[in-house]
Coordinates of N, CA, C and O in Angstrom, one line a residue:
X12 N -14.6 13.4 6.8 CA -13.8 13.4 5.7 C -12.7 12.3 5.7 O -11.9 12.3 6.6
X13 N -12.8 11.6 4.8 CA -12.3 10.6 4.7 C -10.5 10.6 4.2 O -10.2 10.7 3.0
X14 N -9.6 10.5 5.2 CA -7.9 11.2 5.1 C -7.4 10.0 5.4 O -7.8 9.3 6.3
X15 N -6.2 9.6 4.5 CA -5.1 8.6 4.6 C -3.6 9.3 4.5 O -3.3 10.0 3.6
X16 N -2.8 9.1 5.5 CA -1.4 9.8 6.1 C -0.7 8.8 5.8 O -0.9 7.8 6.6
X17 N 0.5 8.4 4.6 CA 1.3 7.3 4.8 C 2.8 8.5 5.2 O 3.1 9.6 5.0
X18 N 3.5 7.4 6.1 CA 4.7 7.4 6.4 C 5.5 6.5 6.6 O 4.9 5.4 6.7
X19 N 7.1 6.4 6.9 CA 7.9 6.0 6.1 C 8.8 5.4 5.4 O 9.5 4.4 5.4
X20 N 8.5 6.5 4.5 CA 9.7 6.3 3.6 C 11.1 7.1 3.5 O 11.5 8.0 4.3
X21 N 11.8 6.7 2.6 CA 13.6 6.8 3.0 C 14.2 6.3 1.5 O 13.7 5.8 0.4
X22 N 15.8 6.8 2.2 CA 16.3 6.3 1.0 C 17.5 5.1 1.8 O 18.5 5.4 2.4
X23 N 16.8 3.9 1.5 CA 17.9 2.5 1.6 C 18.8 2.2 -0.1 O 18.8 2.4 -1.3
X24 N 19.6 1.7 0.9 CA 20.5 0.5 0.2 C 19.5 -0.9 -0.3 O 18.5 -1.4 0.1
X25 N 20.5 -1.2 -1.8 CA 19.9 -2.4 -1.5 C 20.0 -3.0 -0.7 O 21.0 -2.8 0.1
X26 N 18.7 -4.6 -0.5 CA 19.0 -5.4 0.4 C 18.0 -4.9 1.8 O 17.4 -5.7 2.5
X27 N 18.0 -3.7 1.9 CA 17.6 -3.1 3.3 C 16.4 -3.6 3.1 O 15.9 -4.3 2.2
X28 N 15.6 -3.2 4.6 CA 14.2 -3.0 4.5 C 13.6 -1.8 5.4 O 14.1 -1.3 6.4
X29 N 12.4 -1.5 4.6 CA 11.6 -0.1 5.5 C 10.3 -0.9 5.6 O 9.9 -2.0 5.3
X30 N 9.9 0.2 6.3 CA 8.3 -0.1 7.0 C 7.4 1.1 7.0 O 7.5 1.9 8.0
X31 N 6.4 1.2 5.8 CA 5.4 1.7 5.9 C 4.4 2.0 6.8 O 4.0 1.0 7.5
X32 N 3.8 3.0 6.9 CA 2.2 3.3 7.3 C 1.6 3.9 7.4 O 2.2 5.0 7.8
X33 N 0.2 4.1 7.2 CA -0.9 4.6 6.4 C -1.8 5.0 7.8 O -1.8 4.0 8.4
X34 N -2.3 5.7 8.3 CA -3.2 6.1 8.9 C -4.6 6.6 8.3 O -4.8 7.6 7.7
X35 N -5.4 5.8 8.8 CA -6.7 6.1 8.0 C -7.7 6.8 9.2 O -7.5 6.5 10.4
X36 N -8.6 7.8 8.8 CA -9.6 8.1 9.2 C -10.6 9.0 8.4 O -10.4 9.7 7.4
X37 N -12.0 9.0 9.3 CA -12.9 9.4 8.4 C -14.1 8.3 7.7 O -15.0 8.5 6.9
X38 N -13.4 6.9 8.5 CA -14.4 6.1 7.5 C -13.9 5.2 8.5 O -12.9 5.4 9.2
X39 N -14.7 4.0 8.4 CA -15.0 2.8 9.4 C -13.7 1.8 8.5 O -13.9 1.0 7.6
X40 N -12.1 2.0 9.2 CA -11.1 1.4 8.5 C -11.3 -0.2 8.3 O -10.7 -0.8 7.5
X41 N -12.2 -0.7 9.0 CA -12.1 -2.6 9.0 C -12.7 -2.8 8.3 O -12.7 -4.0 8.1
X42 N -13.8 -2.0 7.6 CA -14.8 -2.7 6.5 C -14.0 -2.6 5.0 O -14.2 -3.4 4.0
X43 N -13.3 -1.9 5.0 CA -12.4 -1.9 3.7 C -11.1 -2.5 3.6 O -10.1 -2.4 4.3
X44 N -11.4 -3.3 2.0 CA -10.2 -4.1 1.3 C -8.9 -2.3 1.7 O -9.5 -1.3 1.6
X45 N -8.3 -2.3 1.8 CA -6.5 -1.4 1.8 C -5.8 -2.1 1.0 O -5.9 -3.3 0.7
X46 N -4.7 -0.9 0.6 CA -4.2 -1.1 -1.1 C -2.9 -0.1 -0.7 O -3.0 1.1 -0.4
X47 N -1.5 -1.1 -0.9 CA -0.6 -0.7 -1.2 C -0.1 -0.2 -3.0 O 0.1 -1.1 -3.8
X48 N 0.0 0.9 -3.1 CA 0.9 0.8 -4.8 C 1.8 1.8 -4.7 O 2.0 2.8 -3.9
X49 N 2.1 1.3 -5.7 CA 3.3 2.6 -6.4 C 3.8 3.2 -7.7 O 3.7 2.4 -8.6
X50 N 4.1 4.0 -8.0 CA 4.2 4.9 -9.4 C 5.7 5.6 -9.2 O 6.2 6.6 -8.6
X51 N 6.3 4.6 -10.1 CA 7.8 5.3 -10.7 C 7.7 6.5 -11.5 O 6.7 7.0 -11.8
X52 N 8.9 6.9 -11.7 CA 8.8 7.9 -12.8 C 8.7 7.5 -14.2 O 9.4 6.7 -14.8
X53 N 7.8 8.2 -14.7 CA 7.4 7.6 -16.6 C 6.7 6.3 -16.3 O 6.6 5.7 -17.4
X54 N 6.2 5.8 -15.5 CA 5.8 4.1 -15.2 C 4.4 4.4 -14.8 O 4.1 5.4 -14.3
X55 N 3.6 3.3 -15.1 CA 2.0 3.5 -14.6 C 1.9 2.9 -13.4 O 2.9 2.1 -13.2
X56 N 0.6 3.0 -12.2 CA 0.6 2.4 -11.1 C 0.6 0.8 -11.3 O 0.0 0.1 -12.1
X57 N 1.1 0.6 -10.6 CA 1.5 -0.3 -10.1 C 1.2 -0.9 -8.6 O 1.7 -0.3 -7.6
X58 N 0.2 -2.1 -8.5 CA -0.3 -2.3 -6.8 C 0.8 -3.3 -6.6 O 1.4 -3.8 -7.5
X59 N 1.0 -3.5 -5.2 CA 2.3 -4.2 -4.8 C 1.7 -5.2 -3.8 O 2.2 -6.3 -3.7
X60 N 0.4 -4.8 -2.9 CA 0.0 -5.3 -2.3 C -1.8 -5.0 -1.9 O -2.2 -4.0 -2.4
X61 N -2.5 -5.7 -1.2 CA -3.7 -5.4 -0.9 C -4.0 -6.7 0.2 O -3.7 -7.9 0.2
X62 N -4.9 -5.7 1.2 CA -5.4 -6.8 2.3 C -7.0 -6.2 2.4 O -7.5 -5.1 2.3
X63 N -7.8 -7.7 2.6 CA -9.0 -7.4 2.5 C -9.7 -7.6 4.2 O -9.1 -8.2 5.1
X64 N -10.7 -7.0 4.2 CA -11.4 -6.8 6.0 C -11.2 -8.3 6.7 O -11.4 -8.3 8.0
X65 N -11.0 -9.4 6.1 CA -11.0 -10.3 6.6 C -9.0 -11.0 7.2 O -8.6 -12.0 7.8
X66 N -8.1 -9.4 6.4 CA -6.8 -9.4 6.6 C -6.2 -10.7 5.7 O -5.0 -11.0 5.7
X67 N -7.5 -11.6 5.0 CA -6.1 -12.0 3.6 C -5.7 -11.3 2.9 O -6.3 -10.3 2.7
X68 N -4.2 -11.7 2.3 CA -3.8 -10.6 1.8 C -2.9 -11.4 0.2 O -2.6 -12.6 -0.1
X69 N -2.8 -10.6 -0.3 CA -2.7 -10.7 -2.1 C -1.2 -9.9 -2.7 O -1.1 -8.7 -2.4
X70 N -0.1 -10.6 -3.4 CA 0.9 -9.9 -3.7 C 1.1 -9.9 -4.7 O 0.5 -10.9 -5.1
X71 N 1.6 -9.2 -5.8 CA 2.0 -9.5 -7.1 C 3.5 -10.2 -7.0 O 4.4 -10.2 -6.2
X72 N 3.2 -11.0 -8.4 CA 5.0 -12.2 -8.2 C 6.0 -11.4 -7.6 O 6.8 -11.8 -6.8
X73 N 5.9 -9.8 -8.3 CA 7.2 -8.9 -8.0 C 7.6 -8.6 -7.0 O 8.8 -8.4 -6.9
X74 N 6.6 -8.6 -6.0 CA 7.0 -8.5 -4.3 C 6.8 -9.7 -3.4 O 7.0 -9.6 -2.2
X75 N 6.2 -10.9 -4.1 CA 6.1 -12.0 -3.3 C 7.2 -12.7 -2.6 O 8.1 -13.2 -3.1
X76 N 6.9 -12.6 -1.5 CA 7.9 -13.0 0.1 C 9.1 -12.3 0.6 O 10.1 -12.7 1.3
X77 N 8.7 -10.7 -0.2 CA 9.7 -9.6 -0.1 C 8.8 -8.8 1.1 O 9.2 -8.7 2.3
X78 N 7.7 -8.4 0.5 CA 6.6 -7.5 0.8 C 5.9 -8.5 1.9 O 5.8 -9.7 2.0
X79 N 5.4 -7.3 2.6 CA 4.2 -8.1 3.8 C 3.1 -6.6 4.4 O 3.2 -5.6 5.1
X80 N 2.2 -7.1 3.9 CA 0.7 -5.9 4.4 C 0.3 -6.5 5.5 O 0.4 -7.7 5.8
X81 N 0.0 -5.7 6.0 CA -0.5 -6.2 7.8 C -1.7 -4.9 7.9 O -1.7 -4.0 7.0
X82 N -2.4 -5.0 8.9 CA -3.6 -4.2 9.3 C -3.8 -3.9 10.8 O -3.6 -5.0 11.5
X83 N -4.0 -2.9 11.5 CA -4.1 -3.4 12.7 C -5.3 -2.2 12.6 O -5.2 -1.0 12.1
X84 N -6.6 -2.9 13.2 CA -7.7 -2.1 12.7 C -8.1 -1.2 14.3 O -8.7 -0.2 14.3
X85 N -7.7 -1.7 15.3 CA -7.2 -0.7 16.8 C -6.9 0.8 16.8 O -7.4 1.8 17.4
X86 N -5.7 0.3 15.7 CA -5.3 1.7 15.4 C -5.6 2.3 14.4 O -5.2 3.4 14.2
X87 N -6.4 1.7 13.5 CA -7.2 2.6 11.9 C -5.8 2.8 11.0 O -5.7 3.7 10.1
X88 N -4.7 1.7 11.3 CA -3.4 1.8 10.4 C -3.2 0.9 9.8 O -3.4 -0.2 10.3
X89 N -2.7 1.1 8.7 CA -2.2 0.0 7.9 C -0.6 -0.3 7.4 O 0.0 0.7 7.1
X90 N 0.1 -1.3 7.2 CA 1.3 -1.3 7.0 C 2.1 -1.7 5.9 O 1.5 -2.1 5.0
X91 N 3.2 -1.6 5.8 CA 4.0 -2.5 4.1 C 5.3 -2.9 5.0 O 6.2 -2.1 5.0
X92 N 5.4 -4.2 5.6 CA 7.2 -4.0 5.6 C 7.5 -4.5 4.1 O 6.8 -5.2 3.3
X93 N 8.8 -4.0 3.8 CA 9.3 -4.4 2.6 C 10.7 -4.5 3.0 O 11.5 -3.6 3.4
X94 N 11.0 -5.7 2.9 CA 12.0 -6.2 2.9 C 13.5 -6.8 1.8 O 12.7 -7.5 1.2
X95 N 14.3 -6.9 1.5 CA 15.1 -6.9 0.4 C 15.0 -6.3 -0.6 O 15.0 -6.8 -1.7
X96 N 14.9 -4.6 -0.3 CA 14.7 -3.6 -1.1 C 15.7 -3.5 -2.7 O 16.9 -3.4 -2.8
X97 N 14.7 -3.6 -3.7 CA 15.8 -3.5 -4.7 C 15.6 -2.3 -5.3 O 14.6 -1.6 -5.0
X98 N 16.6 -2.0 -6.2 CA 16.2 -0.5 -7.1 C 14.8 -0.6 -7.6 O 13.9 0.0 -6.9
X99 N 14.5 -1.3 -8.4 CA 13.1 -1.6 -9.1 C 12.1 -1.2 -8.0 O 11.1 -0.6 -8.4
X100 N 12.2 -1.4 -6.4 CA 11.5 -1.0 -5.7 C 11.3 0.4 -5.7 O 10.2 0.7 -5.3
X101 N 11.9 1.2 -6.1 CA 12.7 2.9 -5.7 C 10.5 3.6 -6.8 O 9.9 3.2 -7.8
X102 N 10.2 4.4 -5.9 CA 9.0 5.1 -6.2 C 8.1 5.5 -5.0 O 8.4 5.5 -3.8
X103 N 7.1 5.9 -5.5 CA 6.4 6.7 -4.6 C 5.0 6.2 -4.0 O 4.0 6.4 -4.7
X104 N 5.0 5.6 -2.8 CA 4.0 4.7 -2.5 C 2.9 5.1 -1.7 O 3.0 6.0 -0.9
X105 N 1.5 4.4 -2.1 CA 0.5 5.4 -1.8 C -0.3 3.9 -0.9 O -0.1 2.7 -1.1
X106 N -1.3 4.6 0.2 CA -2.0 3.2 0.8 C -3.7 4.3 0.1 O -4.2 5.4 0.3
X107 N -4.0 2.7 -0.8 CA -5.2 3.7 -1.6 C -6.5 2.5 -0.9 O -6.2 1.4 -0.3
X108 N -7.8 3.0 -1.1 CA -9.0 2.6 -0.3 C -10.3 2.5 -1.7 O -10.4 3.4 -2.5
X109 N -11.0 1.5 -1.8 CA -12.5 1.7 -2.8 C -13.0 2.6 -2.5 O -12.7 3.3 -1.5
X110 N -14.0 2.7 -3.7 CA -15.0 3.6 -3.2 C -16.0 3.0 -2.3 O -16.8 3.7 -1.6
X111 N -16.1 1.6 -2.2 CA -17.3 1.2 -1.2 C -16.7 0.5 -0.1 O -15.7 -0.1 -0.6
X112 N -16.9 0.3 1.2 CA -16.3 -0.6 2.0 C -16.8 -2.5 1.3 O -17.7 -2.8 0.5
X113 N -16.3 -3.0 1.7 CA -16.3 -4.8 1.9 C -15.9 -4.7 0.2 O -15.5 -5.8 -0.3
X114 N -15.9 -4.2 -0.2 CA -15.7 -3.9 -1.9 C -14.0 -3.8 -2.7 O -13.1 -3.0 -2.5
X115 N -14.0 -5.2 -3.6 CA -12.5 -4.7 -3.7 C -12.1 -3.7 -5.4 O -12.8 -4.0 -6.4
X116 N -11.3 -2.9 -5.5 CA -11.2 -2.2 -6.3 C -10.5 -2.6 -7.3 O -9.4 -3.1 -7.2
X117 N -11.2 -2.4 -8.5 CA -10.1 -2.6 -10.1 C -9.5 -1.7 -10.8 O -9.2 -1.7 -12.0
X118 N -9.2 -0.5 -9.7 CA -8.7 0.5 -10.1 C -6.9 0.4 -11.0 O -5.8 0.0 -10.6
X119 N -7.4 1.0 -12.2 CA -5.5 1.3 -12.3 C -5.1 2.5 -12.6 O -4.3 2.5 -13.5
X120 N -5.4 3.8 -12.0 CA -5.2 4.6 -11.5 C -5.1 5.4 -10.2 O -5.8 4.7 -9.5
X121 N -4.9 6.3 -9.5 CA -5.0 6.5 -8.6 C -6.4 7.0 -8.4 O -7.2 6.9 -7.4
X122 N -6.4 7.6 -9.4 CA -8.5 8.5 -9.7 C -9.3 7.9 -9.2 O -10.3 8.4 -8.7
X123 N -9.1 6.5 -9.2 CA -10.3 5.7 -9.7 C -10.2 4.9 -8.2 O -11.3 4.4 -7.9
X124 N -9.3 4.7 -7.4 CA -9.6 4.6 -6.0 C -10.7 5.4 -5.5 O -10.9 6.5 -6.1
X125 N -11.5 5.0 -4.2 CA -12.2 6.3 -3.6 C -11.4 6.9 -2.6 O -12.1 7.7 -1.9
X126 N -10.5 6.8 -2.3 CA -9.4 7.8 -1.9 C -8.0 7.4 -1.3 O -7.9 6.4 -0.7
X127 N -6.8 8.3 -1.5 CA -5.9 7.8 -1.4 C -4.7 8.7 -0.9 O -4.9 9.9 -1.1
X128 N -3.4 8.3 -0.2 CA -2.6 9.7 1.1 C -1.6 10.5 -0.8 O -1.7 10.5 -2.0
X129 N -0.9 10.9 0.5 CA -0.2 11.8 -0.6 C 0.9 11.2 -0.9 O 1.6 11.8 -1.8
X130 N 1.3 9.9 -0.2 CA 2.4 9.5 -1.0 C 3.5 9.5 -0.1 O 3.3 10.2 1.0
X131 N 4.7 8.9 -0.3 CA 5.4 8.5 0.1 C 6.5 8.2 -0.4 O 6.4 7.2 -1.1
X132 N 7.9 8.8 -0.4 CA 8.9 8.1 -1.6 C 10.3 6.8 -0.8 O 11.1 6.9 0.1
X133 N 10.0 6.3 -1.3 CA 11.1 5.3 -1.3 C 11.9 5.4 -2.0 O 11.5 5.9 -3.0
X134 N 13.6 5.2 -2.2 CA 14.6 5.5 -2.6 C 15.3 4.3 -2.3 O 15.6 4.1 -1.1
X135 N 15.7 3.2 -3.7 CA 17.1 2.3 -3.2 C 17.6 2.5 -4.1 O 17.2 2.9 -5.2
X136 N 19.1 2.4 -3.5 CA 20.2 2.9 -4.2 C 21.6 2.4 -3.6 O 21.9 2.3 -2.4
X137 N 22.2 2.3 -4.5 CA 23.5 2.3 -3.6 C 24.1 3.6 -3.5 O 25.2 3.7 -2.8

């Protein structure tokens, strides 16, 4: 059975930074692209990050050279540091997986991943 555990998250200041991670198992973690996103309140998902089995990895402008995905496939974990946290960061972050391994997903919901943790909240704030 295929289970992803993210942990965490916190409530920072701006400025700060936290460090995510996702524990996967149940499925062979290195053949699959991993998918950082997130979902504000009233706001639709939103991906922040994604790293593919070959560990390039892909940012949207909004987190570029804030955000950093890393993989360490030893341990079947995956990571987010995020760094210069701003409000706009503040939501609930999920590390989501395709439905097929080597496969990258065009999901824009969380459904439509082939599976994903329960989440994680982040809080910036002053």
């Amino acid at each position: 059975q295929v289970q992803l555990v993210e942990s965490g998250g916190g409530y920072v200041q701006p400025g700060e930074s936290l460090r995510l991670s996702c524990a996967g198992s149940g499925f062979t973690f290195s053949n699959y692209w991993s998918y950082w996103v997130r979902q504000a309140p009233g706001k639709g998902l939103e991906w922040v990050a994604r790293i593919n089995p070959r560990s390039d990895t892909y940012y949207p402008h909004s987190v570029t050279g804030r955000f950093t995905i890393s993989r360490d496939n030893d341990k079947n974990t995956l990571y987010l540091q995020m760094n210069s946290l701003q409000s706009d960061d503040s939501a609930v972050y999920y590390c989501a997986i395709p439905k097929a391994a080597w496969t990258p997903s065009l999901a824009r919901d969380l459904q439509d991943f082939g599976s994903w943790g329960q989440g994680t909240q982040v809080t910036v704030s002053a």
